[in-house]
Short mmCIF file of C-alpha atoms in Angstrom, two decimals:
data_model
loop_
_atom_site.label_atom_id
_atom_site.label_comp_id
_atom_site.label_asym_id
_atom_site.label_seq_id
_atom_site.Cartn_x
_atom_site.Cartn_y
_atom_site.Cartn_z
CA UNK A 1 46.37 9.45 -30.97
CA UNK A 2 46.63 11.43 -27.72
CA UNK A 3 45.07 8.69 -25.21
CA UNK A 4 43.99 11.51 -22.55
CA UNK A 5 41.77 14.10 -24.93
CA UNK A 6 40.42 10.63 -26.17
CA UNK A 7 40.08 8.49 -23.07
CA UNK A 8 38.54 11.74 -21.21
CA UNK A 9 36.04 12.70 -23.97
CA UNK A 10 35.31 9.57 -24.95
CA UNK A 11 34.38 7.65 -21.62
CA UNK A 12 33.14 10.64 -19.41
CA UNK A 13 31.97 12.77 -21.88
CA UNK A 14 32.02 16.87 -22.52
CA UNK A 15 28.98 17.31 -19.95
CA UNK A 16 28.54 20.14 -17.65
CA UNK A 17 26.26 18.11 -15.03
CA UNK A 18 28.12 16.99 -12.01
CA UNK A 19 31.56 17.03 -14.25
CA UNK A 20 34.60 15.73 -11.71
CA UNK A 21 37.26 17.78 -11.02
CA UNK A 22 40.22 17.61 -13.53
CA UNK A 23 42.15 15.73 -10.69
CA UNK A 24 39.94 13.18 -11.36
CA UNK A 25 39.98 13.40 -14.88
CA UNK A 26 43.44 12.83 -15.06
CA UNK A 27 43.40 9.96 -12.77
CA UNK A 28 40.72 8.44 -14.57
CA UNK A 29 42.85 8.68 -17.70
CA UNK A 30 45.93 7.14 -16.20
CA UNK A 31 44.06 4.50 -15.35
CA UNK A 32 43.01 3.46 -19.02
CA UNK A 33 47.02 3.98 -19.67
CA UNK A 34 47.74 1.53 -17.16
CA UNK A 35 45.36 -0.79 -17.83
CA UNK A 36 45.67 -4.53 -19.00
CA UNK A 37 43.14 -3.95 -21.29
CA UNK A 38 44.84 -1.28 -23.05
CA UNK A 39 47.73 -3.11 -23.39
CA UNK A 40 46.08 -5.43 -25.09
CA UNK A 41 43.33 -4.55 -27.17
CA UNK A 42 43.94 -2.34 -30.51
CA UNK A 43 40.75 0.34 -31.06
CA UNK A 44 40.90 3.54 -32.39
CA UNK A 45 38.73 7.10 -30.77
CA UNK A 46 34.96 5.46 -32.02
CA UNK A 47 35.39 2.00 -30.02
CA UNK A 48 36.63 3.82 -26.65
CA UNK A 49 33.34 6.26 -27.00
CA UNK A 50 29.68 4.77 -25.85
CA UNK A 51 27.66 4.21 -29.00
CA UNK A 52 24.88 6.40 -27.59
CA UNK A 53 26.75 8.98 -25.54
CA UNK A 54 24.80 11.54 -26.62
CA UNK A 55 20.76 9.78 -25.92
CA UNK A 56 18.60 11.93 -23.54
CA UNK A 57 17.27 10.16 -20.40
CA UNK A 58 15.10 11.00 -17.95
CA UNK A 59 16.81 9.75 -14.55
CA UNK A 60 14.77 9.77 -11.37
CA UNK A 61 17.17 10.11 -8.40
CA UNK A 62 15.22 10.98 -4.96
CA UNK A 63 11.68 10.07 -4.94
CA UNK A 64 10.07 13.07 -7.58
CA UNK A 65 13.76 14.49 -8.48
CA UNK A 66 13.80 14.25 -12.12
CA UNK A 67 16.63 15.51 -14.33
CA UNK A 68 17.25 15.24 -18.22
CA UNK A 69 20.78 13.94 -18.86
CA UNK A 70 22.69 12.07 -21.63
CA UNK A 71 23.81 8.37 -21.27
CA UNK A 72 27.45 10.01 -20.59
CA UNK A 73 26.35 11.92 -17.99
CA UNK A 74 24.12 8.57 -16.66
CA UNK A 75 27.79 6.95 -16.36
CA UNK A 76 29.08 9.69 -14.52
CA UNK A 77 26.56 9.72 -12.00
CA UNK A 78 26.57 5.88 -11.08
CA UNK A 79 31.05 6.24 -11.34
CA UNK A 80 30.00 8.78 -8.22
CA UNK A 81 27.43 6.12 -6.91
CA UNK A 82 24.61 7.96 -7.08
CA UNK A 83 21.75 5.05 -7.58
CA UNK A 84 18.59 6.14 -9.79
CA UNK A 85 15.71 4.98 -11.82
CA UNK A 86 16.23 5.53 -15.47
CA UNK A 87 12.22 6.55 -16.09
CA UNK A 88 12.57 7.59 -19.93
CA UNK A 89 9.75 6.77 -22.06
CA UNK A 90 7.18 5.86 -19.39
CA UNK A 91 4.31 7.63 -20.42
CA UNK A 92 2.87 7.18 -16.69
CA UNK A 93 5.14 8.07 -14.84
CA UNK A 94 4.93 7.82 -11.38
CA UNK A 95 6.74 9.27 -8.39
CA UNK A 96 8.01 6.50 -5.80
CA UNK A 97 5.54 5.17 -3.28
CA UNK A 98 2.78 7.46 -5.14
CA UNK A 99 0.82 3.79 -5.12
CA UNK A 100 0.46 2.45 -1.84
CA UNK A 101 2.51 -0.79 -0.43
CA UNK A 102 0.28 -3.52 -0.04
CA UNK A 103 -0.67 -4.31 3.30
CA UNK A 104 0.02 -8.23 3.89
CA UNK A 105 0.35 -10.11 6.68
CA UNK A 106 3.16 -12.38 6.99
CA UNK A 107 3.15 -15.29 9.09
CA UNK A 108 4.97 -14.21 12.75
CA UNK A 109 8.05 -17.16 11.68
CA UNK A 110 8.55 -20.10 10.08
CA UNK A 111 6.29 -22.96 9.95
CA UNK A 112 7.29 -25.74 8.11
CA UNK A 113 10.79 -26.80 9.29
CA UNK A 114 9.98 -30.19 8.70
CA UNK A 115 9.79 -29.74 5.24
CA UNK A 116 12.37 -27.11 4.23
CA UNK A 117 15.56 -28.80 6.86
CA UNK A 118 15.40 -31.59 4.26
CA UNK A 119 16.13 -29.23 1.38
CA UNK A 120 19.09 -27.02 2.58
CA UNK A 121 21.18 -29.80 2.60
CA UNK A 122 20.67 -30.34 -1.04
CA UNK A 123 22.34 -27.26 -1.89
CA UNK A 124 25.37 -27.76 -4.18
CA UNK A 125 28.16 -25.26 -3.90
CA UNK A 126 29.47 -26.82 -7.13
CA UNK A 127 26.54 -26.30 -9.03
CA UNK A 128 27.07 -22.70 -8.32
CA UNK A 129 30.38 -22.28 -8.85
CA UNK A 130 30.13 -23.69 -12.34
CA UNK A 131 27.11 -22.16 -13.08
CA UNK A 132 29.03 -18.73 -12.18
CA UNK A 133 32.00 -19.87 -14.02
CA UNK A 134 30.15 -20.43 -17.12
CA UNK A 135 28.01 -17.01 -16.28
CA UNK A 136 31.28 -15.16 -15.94
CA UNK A 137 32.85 -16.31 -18.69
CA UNK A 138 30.76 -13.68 -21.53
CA UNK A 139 32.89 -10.95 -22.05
CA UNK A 140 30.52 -8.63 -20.16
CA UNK A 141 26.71 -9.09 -19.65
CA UNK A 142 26.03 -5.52 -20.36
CA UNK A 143 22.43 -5.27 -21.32
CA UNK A 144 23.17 -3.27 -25.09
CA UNK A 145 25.58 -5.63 -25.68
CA UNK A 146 26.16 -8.84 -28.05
CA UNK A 147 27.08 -10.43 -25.68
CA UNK A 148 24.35 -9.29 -22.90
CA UNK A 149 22.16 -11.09 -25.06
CA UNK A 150 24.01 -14.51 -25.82
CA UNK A 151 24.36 -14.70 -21.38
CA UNK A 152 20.85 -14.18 -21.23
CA UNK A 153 19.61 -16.79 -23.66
CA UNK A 154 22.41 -19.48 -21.47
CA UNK A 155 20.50 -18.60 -18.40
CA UNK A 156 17.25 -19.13 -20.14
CA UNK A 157 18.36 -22.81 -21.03
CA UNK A 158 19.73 -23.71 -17.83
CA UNK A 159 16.45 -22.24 -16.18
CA UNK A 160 14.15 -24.23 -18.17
CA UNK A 161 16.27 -27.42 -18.06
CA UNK A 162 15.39 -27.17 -14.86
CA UNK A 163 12.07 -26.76 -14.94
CA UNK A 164 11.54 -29.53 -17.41
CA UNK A 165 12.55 -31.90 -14.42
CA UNK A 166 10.13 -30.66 -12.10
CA UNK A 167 9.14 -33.75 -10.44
CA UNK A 168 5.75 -32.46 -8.91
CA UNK A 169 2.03 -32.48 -10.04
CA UNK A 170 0.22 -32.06 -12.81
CA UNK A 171 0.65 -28.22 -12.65
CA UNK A 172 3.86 -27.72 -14.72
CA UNK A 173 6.60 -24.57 -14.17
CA UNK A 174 6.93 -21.96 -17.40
CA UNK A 175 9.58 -19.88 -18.47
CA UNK A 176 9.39 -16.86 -20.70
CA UNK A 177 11.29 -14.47 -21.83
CA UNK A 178 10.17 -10.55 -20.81
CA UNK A 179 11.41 -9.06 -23.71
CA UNK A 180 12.87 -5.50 -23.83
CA UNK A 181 13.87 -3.09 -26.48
CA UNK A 182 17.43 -3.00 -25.65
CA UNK A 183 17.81 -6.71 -26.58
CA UNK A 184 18.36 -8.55 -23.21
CA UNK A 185 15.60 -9.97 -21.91
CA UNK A 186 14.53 -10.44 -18.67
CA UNK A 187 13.46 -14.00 -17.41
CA UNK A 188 10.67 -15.37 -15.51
CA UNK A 189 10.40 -18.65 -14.57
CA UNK A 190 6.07 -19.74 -12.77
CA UNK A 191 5.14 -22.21 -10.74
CA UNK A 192 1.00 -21.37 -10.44
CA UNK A 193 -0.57 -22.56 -7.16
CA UNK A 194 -2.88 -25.14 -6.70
CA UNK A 195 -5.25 -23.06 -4.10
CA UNK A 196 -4.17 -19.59 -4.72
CA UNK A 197 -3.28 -19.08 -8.08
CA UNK A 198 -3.30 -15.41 -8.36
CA UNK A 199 -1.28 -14.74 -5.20
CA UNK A 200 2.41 -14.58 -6.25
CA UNK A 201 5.60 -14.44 -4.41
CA UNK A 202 8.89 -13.32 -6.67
CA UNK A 203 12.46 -13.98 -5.68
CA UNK A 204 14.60 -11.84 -7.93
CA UNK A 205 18.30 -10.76 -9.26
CA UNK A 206 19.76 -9.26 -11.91
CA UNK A 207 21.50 -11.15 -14.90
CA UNK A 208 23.05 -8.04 -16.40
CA UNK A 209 26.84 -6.67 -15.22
CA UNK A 210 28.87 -3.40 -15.99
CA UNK A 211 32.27 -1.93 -16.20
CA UNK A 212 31.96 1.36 -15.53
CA UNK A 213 35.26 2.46 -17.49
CA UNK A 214 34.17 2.06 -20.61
CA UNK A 215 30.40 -0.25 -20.26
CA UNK A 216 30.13 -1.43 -24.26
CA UNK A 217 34.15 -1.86 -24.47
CA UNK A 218 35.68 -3.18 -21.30
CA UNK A 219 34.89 -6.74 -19.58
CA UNK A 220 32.71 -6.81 -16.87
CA UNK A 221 32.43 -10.58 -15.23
CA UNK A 222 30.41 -9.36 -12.86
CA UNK A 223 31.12 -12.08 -10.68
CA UNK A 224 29.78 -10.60 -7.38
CA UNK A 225 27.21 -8.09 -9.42
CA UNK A 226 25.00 -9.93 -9.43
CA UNK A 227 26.36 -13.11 -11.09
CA UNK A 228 26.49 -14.67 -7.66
CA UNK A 229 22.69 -13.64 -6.38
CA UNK A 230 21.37 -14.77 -10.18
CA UNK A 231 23.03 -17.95 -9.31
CA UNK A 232 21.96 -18.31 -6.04
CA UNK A 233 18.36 -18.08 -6.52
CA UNK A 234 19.03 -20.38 -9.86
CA UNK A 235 20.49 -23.18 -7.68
CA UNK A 236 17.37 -22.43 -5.17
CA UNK A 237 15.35 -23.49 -8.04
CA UNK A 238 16.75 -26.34 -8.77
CA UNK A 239 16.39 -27.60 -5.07
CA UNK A 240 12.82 -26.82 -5.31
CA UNK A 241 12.21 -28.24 -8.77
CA UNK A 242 13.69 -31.55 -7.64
CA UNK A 243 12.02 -31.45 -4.38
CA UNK A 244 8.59 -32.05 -6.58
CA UNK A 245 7.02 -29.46 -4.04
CA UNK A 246 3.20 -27.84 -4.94
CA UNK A 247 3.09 -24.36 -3.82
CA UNK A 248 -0.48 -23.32 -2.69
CA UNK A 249 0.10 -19.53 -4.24
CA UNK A 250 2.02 -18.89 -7.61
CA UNK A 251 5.98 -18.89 -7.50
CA UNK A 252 7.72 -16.72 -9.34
CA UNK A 253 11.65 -16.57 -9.91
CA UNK A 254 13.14 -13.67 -11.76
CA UNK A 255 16.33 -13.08 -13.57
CA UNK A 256 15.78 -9.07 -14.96
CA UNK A 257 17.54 -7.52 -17.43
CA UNK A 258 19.21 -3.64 -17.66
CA UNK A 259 19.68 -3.19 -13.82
CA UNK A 260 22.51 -1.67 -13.78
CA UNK A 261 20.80 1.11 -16.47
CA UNK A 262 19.08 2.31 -14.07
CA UNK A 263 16.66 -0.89 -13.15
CA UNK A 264 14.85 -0.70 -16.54
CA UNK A 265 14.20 -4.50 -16.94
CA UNK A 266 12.52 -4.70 -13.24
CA UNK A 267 10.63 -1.31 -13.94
CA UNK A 268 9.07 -3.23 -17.32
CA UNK A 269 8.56 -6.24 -15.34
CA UNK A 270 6.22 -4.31 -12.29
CA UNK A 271 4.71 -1.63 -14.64
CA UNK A 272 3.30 -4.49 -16.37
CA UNK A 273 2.45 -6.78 -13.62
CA UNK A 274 0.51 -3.39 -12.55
CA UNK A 275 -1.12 -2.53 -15.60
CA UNK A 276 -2.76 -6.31 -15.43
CA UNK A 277 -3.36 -5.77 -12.31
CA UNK A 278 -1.27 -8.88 -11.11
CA UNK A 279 -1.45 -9.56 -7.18
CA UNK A 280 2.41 -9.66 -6.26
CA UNK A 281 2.59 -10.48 -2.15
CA UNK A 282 5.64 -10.75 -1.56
CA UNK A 283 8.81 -9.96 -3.71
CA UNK A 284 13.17 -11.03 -2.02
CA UNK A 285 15.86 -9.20 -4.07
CA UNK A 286 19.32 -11.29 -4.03
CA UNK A 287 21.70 -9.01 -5.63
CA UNK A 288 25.24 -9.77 -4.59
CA UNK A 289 25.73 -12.77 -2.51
CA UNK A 290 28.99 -14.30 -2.64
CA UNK A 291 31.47 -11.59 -1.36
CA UNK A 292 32.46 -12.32 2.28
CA UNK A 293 36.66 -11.10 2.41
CA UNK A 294 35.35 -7.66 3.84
CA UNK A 295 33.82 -8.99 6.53
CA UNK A 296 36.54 -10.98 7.81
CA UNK A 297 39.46 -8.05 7.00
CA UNK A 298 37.24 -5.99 9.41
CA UNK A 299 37.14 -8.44 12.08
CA UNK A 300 33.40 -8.91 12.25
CA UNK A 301 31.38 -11.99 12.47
CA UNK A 302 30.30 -13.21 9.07
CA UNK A 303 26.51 -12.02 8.55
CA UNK A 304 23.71 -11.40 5.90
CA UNK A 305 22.92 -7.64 5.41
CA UNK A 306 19.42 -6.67 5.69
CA UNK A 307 18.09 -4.49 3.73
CA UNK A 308 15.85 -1.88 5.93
CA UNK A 309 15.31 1.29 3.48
CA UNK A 310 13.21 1.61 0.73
CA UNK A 311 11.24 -1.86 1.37
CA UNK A 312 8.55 -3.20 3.58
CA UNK A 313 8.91 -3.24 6.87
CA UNK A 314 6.79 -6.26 7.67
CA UNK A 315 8.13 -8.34 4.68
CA UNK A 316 11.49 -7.75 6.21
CA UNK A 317 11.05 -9.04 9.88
CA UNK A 318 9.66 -12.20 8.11
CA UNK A 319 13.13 -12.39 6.53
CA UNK A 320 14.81 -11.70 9.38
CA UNK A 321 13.05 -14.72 10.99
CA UNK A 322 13.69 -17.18 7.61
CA UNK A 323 17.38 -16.19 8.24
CA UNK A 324 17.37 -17.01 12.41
CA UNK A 325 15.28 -20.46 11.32
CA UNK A 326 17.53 -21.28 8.70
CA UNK A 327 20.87 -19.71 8.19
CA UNK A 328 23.69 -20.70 10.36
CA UNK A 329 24.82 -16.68 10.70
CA UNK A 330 22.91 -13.95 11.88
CA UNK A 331 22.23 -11.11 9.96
CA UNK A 332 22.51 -7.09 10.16
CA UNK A 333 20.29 -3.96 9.48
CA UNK A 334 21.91 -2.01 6.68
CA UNK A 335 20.67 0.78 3.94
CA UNK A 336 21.52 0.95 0.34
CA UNK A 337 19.60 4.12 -0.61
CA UNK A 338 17.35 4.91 -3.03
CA UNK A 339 16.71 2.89 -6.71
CA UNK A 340 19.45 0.62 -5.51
CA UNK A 341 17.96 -2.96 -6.89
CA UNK A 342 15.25 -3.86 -8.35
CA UNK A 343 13.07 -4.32 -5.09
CA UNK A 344 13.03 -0.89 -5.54
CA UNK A 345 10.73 -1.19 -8.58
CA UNK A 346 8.52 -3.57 -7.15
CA UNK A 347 7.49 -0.99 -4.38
CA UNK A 348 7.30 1.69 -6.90
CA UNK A 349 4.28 -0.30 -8.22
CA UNK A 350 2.61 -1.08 -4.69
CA UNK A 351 4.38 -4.57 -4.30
CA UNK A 352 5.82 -5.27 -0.93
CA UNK A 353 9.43 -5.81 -1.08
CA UNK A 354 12.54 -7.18 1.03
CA UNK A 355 16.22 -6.99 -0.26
CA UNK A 356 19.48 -8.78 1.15
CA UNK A 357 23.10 -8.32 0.34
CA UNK A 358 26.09 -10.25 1.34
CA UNK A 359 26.93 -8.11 4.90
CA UNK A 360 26.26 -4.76 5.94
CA UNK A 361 26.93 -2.10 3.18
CA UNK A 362 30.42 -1.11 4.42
CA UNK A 363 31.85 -4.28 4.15
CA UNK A 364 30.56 -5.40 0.58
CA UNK A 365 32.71 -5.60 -2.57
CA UNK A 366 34.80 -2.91 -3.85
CA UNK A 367 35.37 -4.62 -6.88
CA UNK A 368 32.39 -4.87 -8.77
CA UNK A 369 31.71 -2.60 -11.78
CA UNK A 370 35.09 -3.46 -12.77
CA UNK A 371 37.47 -6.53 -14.60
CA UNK A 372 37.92 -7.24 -10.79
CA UNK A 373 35.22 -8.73 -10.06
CA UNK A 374 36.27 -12.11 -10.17
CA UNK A 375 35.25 -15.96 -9.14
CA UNK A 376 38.15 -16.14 -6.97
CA UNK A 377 37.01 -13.24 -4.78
CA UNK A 378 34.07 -15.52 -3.58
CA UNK A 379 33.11 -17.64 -0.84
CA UNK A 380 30.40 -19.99 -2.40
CA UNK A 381 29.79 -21.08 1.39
CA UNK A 382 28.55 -17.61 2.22
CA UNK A 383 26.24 -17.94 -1.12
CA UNK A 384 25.24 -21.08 0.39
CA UNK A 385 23.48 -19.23 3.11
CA UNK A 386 21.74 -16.73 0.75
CA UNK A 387 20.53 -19.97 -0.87
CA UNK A 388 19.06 -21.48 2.39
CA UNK A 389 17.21 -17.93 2.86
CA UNK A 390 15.68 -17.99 -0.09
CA UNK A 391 14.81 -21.73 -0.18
CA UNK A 392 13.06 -20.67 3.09
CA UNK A 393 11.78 -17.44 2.06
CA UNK A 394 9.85 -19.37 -0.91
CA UNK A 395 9.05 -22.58 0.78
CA UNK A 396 7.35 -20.77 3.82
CA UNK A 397 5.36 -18.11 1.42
CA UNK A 398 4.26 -20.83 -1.11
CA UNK A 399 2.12 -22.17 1.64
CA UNK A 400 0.99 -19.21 3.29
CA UNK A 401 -2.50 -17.10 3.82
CA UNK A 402 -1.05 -13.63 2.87
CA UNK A 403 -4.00 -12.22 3.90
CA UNK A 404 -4.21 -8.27 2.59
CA UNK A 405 -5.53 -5.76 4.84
#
């Protein structure tokens, strides 16, 4: 078995679209030789290639820039970090921002310090880190895989565990399953209002992780991506569930599936949410939270990236103020391009949408997407402030007008 016809073939594929130069090639089959993994694991040529190499997609990677490729050549393009909607099979489909954002108003800053001050101190740093330790501890939570499917139905319990001990009202949370065709489902835990009931505001992340060597053979703990924003916004939950609070509009918390395809469990989510013509205000993406060692090798201050491209620009000064009102760092304006979350889907569909990372872009992990991305590389006091964000972000939105315009 000659490891570098098979580990070249096999992981990036014969493809003629954007095919790396045989520098890279090489490099990326030295790699595999050198790997841990290799070491250790015995497979033969059919477990190193991807089961459906060869599948046509339609990927969608500037706003109208459509191109046909295979799921080999999809891999390629996000090992080069080009980001993308994977659009196959939506028999509507619709170019980005072809619907309208939503105007809203957002209240000019926070309101109710009285109620959410309380709160932030109930954050548990050692919920999260054995929540993540748990999380991290499926093989990988790619979305085709086994495995994909066994993290998703643990989140599902520990979401609606918590729910179960909501110690409000009468009006009770729900959890459901979205359910997808590629097995993992995404998750979607509601808390309707008791004034505005149709009015929603969404706090997302994505439960799904990658290695981009080889995505249906390799590990992927996905620690960072996004294992730390899906538990941030899980231990938010849990503060608000025990807090017994009654949210005037609907709450929504989201946990989607297939992100890292090409945000197809987000995509599902909106299209639907659009086609029943569901009133989404507000929606905060919280996709990688916990990684702060870049910040501090640079020598800059520890801060929250802001999201500022590809989102709505009123949504996001509200942020900005949730994180001056209740974060003990600042934050900083930073870009991510197009497709790069799933807020990205939510404004596809008209829904205005805000996204935050753990700094600005150049200082964020280089690990993820591989076995590297580890527990250990976190600081679960920088998650800590993502978590006192979105507390914020929700407890301030549950009780406001959002008055469209």
């Amino acid at each position: 078995m000659k490891l570098s016809t098979i580990a070249i073939s096999a992981i990036l594929g014969s493809v003629a679209f954007a095919a790396p130069p045989k520098e890279q090639l090489r490099s990326t089959a030295m790699l595999i030789q050198q790997s841990e993994e290799f070491q250790r694991l015995n497979y033969d040529e059919g477990l190193l290639s991807l089961p459906d190499r060869d599948e046509l997609r339609l990927v969608e990677t500037a706003p109208g820039v459509r191109t046909w490729m295979t799921e080999a050549e999809k891999l390629i393009l996000k090992r080069q970090g080009v980001r993308f909607f994977d659009v196959t099979g939506d028999d509507q489909i619709r170019a980005f921002e072809e619907i309208p954002t939503a105007n809203v108003t957002f209240p000019d800053s926070p309101r109710y310090k009285d109620k959410v001050i309380p709160l932030l101190d109930e954050i548990s740093t050692d919920n999260m880190h054995s929540n993540l330790a748990e999380f991290t501890d499926f093989f990988t939570r790619y979305y085709k895989s086994q495995t994909g499917r066994e993290s998703a139905k643990w989140l599902y319990k520990q979401v609606n565990q918590l729910a179960h001990g909501y110690k409000g009202g009468n009006k009770k949370p729900t959890v459901e399953y979205f359910d997808h065709p590629w097995g993992q489902p995404s998750i979607i835990a509601r808390l309707k209002g008791s004034k505005n009931p149709d009015t929603i505001v969404v706090v997302g992340a994505h439960q799904d992780s990658t290695n981009l060597i080889a995505p249906s053979l390799f590990a992927a703990p996905g620690a960072d991506d996004d294992g730390s924003g899906t538990v941030t916004i899980l231990e938010s939950f849990r503060v608000l569930m025990e807090s017994g609070f009654e949210p005037e509009n609907t709450i929504e918390f989201h946990w989607y599936s297939a992100e890292e395809g090409g945000l197809l469990g987000s995509q599902e989510v909106y299209k639907q949410y659009f086609t029943n013509t569901k009133d989404v205000r507000a929606m905060l993406q919280q996709d990688m939270t916990g990684y702060a060692q870049g910040m501090t090798d640079a020598g800059v201050e520890e801060h929250i990236g802001v999201i500022t491209d590809f989102v709505s620009p009123d949504l996001t000064v509200f942020v900005k103020s949730v994180i001056d009102t209740y974060c003990d760092i600042s934050y900083v304006d930073t870009q991510c391009g197009y497709a790069c979350s799933d807020h990205a889907s939510a404004t596809k569909y008209g829904y205005p949408s805000s996204f935050v990372i753990e700094s600005g872009f150049q200082y964020t992990s280089k690990f993820i997407h591989t076995t590297k991305d580890t527990l250990d590389r976190l600081s679960f006091e920088h998650m800590r402030q993502h978590a006192k964000l979105t507390i914020g972000y929700t407890y301030e939105l549950a009780f406001a007008k959002l008055e469209k315009h």
